[in-house]
Amino acid sequence: MPGTATAVGLVAAATTLTVALCAVSAAAVHGQKVASAADAAALAAADAASGAVAGVPCERAGEVAAAAGAAVVACDLDGLVATVTVSAPLGVLPASATARAGPPAPYLRAAPRNSCVWCASEKGPQWHTEKSSSSSSRRRR
């Protein structure tokens, strides 16, 4: 009988660990869903603020968040930059996330290396790459 008690104890410990890991995994997945809803809502609000889409920015954020199963808790506009906080419950526990969206600051507009920059002229895209010792690195203007 001592082997039976040990086996029951091991099965109970394994079951408890499995249930705990499933709960933590579900919370992590739910957190990512809430963060995605916040990102999408902030982008929708910023698009509405810039005039890219029609509508009131915070109302658009609320529509997008509701489609993702979340609710807008806070929506702030600073010019064309939208900051949106959404919340969605996981059982009895609330989960919330905040996201910002809008045009980049002027100092962030510099083109990173090896990127395509669309210019306003009729030339089309211009590729900027760093010179290297290999023969495959070119600069097209």
Backbone as CSV, one residue per row, in Angstrom:
resi,resn,N_x,N_y,N_z,CA_x,CA_y,CA_z,C_x,C_y,C_z
1,MET,0.783,-1.206,0.000,0.000,0.000,0.000,0.830,1.278,0.000
2,PRO,2.093,1.244,0.469,2.860,2.478,0.431,3.101,2.952,-1.000
3,GLY,3.187,2.041,-1.958,3.376,2.421,-3.361,2.148,3.114,-3.921
4,THR,0.973,2.707,-3.475,-0.267,3.319,-3.943,-0.366,4.757,-3.465
5,ALA,-0.037,5.011,-2.248,-0.088,6.373,-1.705,0.899,7.275,-2.434
6,THR,2.057,6.753,-2.736,3.059,7.535,-3.475,2.568,7.838,-4.876
7,ALA,1.984,6.865,-5.535,1.469,7.065,-6.891,0.346,8.092,-6.893
8,VAL,-0.574,8.002,-5.945,-1.669,8.975,-5.856,-1.109,10.370,-5.588
9,GLY,-0.122,10.488,-4.745,0.505,11.777,-4.457,1.185,12.360,-5.680
10,LEU,1.885,11.532,-6.452,2.542,12.003,-7.672,1.524,12.442,-8.720
11,VAL,0.451,11.683,-8.879,-0.590,12.050,-9.843,-1.252,13.364,-9.421
12,ALA,-1.521,13.526,-8.131,-2.127,14.767,-7.640,-1.187,15.954,-7.856
13,ALA,0.084,15.781,-7.617,1.058,16.862,-7.831,1.165,17.216,-9.310
14,ALA,1.196,16.212,-10.176,1.266,16.458,-11.612,0.002,17.160,-12.111
15,THR,-1.136,16.762,-11.595,-2.401,17.396,-11.987,-2.444,18.846,-11.538
16,THR,-2.015,19.096,-10.311,-1.997,20.468,-9.796,-1.059,21.339,-10.621
17,LEU,0.108,20.828,-10.952,1.061,21.572,-11.764,0.513,21.835,-13.159
18,THR,-0.150,20.870,-13.760,-0.726,21.033,-15.092,-1.820,22.093,-15.090
19,VAL,-2.692,22.058,-14.092,-3.762,23.055,-13.995,-3.171,24.448,-13.801
20,ALA,-2.157,24.575,-12.970,-1.523,25.879,-12.744,-0.868,26.402,-14.015
21,LEU,-0.180,25.542,-14.747,0.458,25.971,-15.998,-0.577,26.359,-17.043
22,CYS,-1.698,25.663,-17.082,-2.771,26.021,-18.024,-3.356,27.388,-17.684
23,ALA,-3.522,27.668,-16.417,-4.055,28.967,-15.999,-3.090,30.092,-16.355
24,VAL,-1.820,29.888,-16.117,-0.817,30.902,-16.458,-0.753,31.102,-17.968
25,SER,-0.830,30.031,-18.720,-0.814,30.139,-20.183,-2.037,30.882,-20.694
26,ALA,-3.194,30.597,-20.140,-4.411,31.291,-20.549,-4.319,32.778,-20.233
27,ALA,-3.756,33.121,-19.090,-3.587,34.530,-18.733,-2.623,35.232,-19.680
28,ALA,-1.566,34.550,-20.074,-0.603,35.150,-21.006,-1.237,35.383,-22.367
29,VAL,-1.989,34.423,-22.851,-2.665,34.576,-24.145,-3.682,35.701,-24.072
30,HIS,-4.440,35.763,-22.983,-5.437,36.820,-22.827,-4.761,38.193,-22.762
31,GLY,-3.633,38.277,-22.080,-2.900,39.539,-22.022,-2.454,40.005,-23.392
32,GLN,-2.023,39.084,-24.231,-1.623,39.447,-25.588,-2.820,39.894,-26.418
33,LYS,-3.971,39.262,-26.213,-5.181,39.683,-26.927,-5.598,41.095,-26.517
34,VAL,-5.501,41.398,-25.231,-5.852,42.732,-24.756,-4.856,43.759,-25.292
35,ALA,-3.581,43.411,-25.328,-2.571,44.323,-25.880,-2.813,44.564,-27.371
36,SER,-3.199,43.537,-28.095,-3.514,43.698,-29.517,-4.740,44.578,-29.714
37,ALA,-5.730,44.415,-28.853,-6.922,45.258,-28.933,-6.563,46.717,-28.659
38,ALA,-5.674,46.959,-27.706,-5.238,48.323,-27.407,-4.479,48.922,-28.584
39,ASP,-3.606,48.140,-29.207,-2.868,48.620,-30.373,-3.811,48.993,-31.508
40,ALA,-4.752,48.104,-31.795,-5.684,48.354,-32.895,-6.570,49.563,-32.595
41,ALA,-7.010,49.699,-31.361,-7.855,50.833,-30.995,-7.084,52.147,-31.087
42,ALA,-5.835,52.157,-30.658,-5.023,53.375,-30.744,-4.774,53.752,-32.202
43,LEU,-4.512,52.753,-33.036,-4.316,53.041,-34.462,-5.593,53.591,-35.094
44,ALA,-6.744,53.033,-34.730,-8.011,53.529,-35.269,-8.259,54.969,-34.830
45,ALA,-7.973,55.278,-33.573,-8.157,56.638,-33.082,-7.205,57.612,-33.777
46,ALA,-5.966,57.203,-33.967,-4.996,58.074,-34.641,-5.382,58.288,-36.107
47,ASP,-5.878,57.247,-36.757,-6.325,57.397,-38.148,-7.500,58.366,-38.236
48,ALA,-8.430,58.267,-37.314,-9.573,59.176,-37.317,-9.131,60.598,-36.990
49,ALA,-8.175,60.758,-36.093,-7.683,62.092,-35.743,-6.964,62.749,-36.914
50,SER,-6.261,61.946,-37.707,-5.529,62.508,-38.847,-6.412,62.731,-40.057
51,GLY,-7.620,62.187,-40.038,-8.519,62.335,-41.175,-8.382,61.223,-42.195
52,ALA,-7.573,60.219,-41.913,-7.400,59.101,-42.835,-8.682,58.283,-42.956
53,VAL,-9.456,58.221,-41.885,-10.773,57.568,-41.892,-11.767,58.523,-41.240
54,ALA,-13.036,58.359,-41.588,-14.062,59.229,-41.042,-14.450,58.775,-39.645
55,GLY,-14.896,59.719,-38.840,-15.398,59.373,-37.515,-14.701,60.137,-36.412
56,VAL,-15.270,60.006,-35.223,-14.697,60.610,-34.021,-13.644,59.640,-33.490
57,PRO,-12.445,60.119,-33.197,-11.348,59.214,-32.836,-11.659,58.232,-31.709
58,CYS,-12.178,58.711,-30.591,-12.405,57.803,-29.461,-13.577,56.859,-29.715
59,GLU,-14.542,57.281,-30.522,-15.626,56.376,-30.895,-15.101,55.258,-31.790
60,ARG,-14.211,55.598,-32.711,-13.606,54.573,-33.572,-12.792,53.594,-32.726
61,ALA,-12.076,54.116,-31.738,-11.306,53.242,-30.851,-12.231,52.296,-30.101
62,GLY,-13.367,52.799,-29.650,-14.330,51.970,-28.939,-14.910,50.875,-29.828
63,GLU,-15.179,51.198,-31.087,-15.709,50.195,-32.018,-14.694,49.086,-32.267
64,VAL,-13.437,49.472,-32.464,-12.396,48.477,-32.732,-12.138,47.623,-31.500
65,ALA,-12.110,48.242,-30.328,-11.887,47.487,-29.095,-13.048,46.526,-28.842
66,ALA,-14.268,46.961,-29.099,-15.429,46.089,-28.895,-15.390,44.900,-29.847
67,ALA,-14.913,45.114,-31.065,-14.792,44.003,-32.011,-13.770,42.980,-31.537
68,ALA,-12.805,43.423,-30.751,-11.790,42.512,-30.206,-12.181,41.962,-28.845
69,GLY,-13.365,42.320,-28.342,-13.821,41.802,-27.056,-13.329,42.588,-25.861
70,ALA,-12.958,43.840,-26.059,-12.471,44.678,-24.968,-13.292,45.961,-24.919
71,ALA,-13.104,46.725,-23.871,-13.788,48.007,-23.708,-12.751,49.098,-23.475
72,VAL,-12.989,50.264,-24.056,-12.076,51.392,-23.869,-12.298,51.978,-22.483
73,VAL,-11.233,52.061,-21.706,-11.276,52.633,-20.368,-10.905,54.107,-20.429
74,ALA,-9.908,54.449,-21.252,-9.459,55.828,-21.395,-9.013,56.054,-22.827
75,CYS,-9.299,57.242,-23.322,-8.873,57.617,-24.671,-8.473,59.078,-24.623
76,ASP,-7.196,59.359,-24.875,-6.679,60.718,-24.839,-6.063,61.051,-26.190
77,LEU,-6.331,62.281,-26.658,-5.732,62.761,-27.895,-4.840,63.947,-27.587
78,ASP,-3.637,63.907,-28.148,-2.706,65.022,-28.056,-2.304,65.351,-29.481
79,GLY,-3.069,66.220,-30.112,-2.856,66.485,-31.529,-3.292,65.277,-32.328
80,LEU,-2.341,64.678,-33.039,-2.635,63.489,-33.836,-2.218,62.200,-33.138
81,VAL,-1.728,62.299,-31.912,-1.278,61.130,-31.163,-2.399,60.683,-30.226
82,ALA,-2.779,59.413,-30.369,-3.841,58.848,-29.544,-3.246,57.881,-28.526
83,THR,-3.687,57.988,-27.283,-3.308,57.060,-26.225,-4.593,56.403,-25.733
84,VAL,-4.677,55.088,-25.899,-5.903,54.365,-25.582,-5.589,53.265,-24.578
85,THR,-6.428,53.159,-23.551,-6.344,52.080,-22.571,-7.608,51.249,-22.691
86,VAL,-7.438,49.940,-22.856,-8.581,49.029,-22.945,-8.507,48.010,-21.821
87,SER,-9.653,47.415,-21.535,-9.738,46.424,-20.475,-10.670,45.311,-20.913
88,ALA,-10.336,44.093,-20.512,-11.179,42.927,-20.774,-10.979,41.951,-19.628
89,PRO,-12.064,41.449,-19.059,-11.916,40.545,-17.915,-11.507,39.139,-18.339
90,LEU,-10.732,38.489,-17.493,-10.403,37.074,-17.638,-10.977,36.406,-16.398
91,GLY,-12.182,35.906,-16.526,-12.878,35.384,-15.360,-13.260,36.547,-14.462
92,VAL,-12.761,36.562,-13.246,-13.045,37.661,-12.323,-11.914,38.681,-12.295
93,LEU,-10.808,38.387,-12.949,-9.652,39.279,-12.938,-9.660,40.183,-14.165
94,PRO,-9.506,41.493,-13.969,-9.448,42.393,-15.123,-8.028,42.436,-15.711
95,ALA,-7.961,42.564,-17.006,-6.676,42.757,-17.686,-6.800,44.035,-18.501
96,SER,-5.791,44.877,-18.438,-5.831,46.120,-19.205,-4.498,46.337,-19.895
97,ALA,-4.559,47.129,-20.965,-3.353,47.457,-21.723,-3.507,48.861,-22.288
98,THR,-2.398,49.549,-22.450,-2.374,50.897,-22.995,-1.486,50.915,-24.226
99,ALA,-1.922,51.664,-25.250,-1.132,51.787,-26.480,-1.208,53.222,-26.986
100,ARG,-0.133,53.651,-27.645,-0.066,54.978,-28.272,0.139,54.806,-29.753
101,ALA,-0.484,55.673,-30.536,-0.300,55.649,-31.984,-0.394,57.070,-32.511
102,GLY,0.343,57.326,-33.572,0.337,58.638,-34.198,1.554,58.792,-35.077
103,PRO,1.689,59.934,-35.701,2.849,60.142,-36.564,4.128,60.222,-35.740
104,PRO,5.250,59.879,-36.342,6.510,59.924,-35.600,6.951,61.358,-35.352
105,ALA,7.739,61.527,-34.330,8.308,62.834,-34.036,9.303,63.202,-35.142
106,PRO,9.540,64.473,-35.360,10.445,64.875,-36.449,11.828,64.249,-36.366
107,TYR,12.337,64.029,-35.184,13.673,63.456,-35.076,13.683,61.968,-35.354
108,LEU,12.534,61.337,-35.429,12.468,59.917,-35.753,12.271,59.673,-37.244
109,ARG,12.169,60.719,-38.028,11.899,60.575,-39.452,13.140,60.217,-40.267
110,ALA,14.300,60.206,-39.648,15.513,59.833,-40.368,15.403,58.387,-40.823
111,ALA,15.820,58.136,-42.047,15.699,56.797,-42.608,16.748,55.871,-42.007
112,PRO,16.328,54.706,-41.547,17.314,53.739,-41.067,18.131,53.198,-42.232
113,ARG,19.258,52.605,-41.917,20.095,52.054,-42.966,19.363,50.961,-43.723
114,ASN,19.663,50.828,-44.993,19.110,49.800,-45.868,17.587,49.851,-45.909
115,SER,17.024,51.048,-46.085,15.578,51.168,-46.140,15.171,51.970,-47.369
116,CYS,13.961,51.773,-47.782,13.409,52.499,-48.919,12.723,53.748,-48.404
117,VAL,13.042,54.881,-48.973,12.431,56.130,-48.568,11.713,56.703,-49.783
118,TRP,10.405,56.869,-49.664,9.642,57.453,-50.763,9.822,58.953,-50.724
119,CYS,10.306,59.484,-51.816,10.497,60.928,-51.865,9.300,61.564,-52.554
120,ALA,9.154,62.852,-52.384,8.008,63.559,-52.941,8.197,63.843,-54.433
121,SER,9.387,63.658,-54.951,9.615,63.941,-56.366,9.122,62.785,-57.228
122,GLU,9.320,62.903,-58.506,8.853,61.885,-59.442,9.836,60.731,-59.588
123,LYS,10.893,60.719,-58.808,11.916,59.691,-58.929,11.464,58.342,-58.395
124,GLY,10.488,58.325,-57.509,10.044,57.068,-56.912,10.892,56.722,-55.710
125,PRO,10.970,55.429,-55.393,11.721,55.055,-54.183,13.214,55.258,-54.367
126,GLN,13.835,55.617,-53.292,15.276,55.774,-53.302,15.844,54.896,-52.213
127,TRP,16.778,54.051,-52.590,17.354,53.105,-51.649,18.641,53.662,-51.092
128,HIS,18.747,53.665,-49.784,19.946,54.146,-49.108,20.601,52.963,-48.417
129,THR,21.816,52.682,-48.790,22.548,51.615,-48.130,23.916,52.132,-47.743
130,GLU,24.475,51.518,-46.751,25.813,51.872,-46.306,26.832,51.215,-47.223
131,LYS,27.910,51.912,-47.497,28.992,51.353,-48.293,29.700,50.269,-47.493
132,SER,29.981,49.176,-48.143,30.740,48.119,-47.481,31.795,47.620,-48.455
133,SER,32.613,46.700,-48.007,33.690,46.209,-48.848,33.197,45.212,-49.898
134,SER,31.967,44.718,-49.759,31.474,43.755,-50.748,31.018,44.481,-52.001
135,SER,31.035,43.791,-53.103,30.663,44.399,-54.373,29.149,44.446,-54.554
136,SER,28.388,43.787,-53.687,26.937,43.765,-53.849,26.263,44.991,-53.238
137,SER,26.989,45.779,-52.475,26.404,46.959,-51.858,26.455,48.125,-52.842
138,ARG,25.274,48.635,-53.186,25.198,49.746,-54.142,24.345,50.855,-53.579
139,ARG,24.514,52.002,-54.155,23.678,53.149,-53.798,22.972,53.607,-55.052
140,ARG,21.645,53.529,-55.058,20.855,53.946,-56.204,20.185,55.269,-55.872
141,ARG,20.298,56.186,-56.763,19.648,57.491,-56.546,18.830,57.824,-57.707
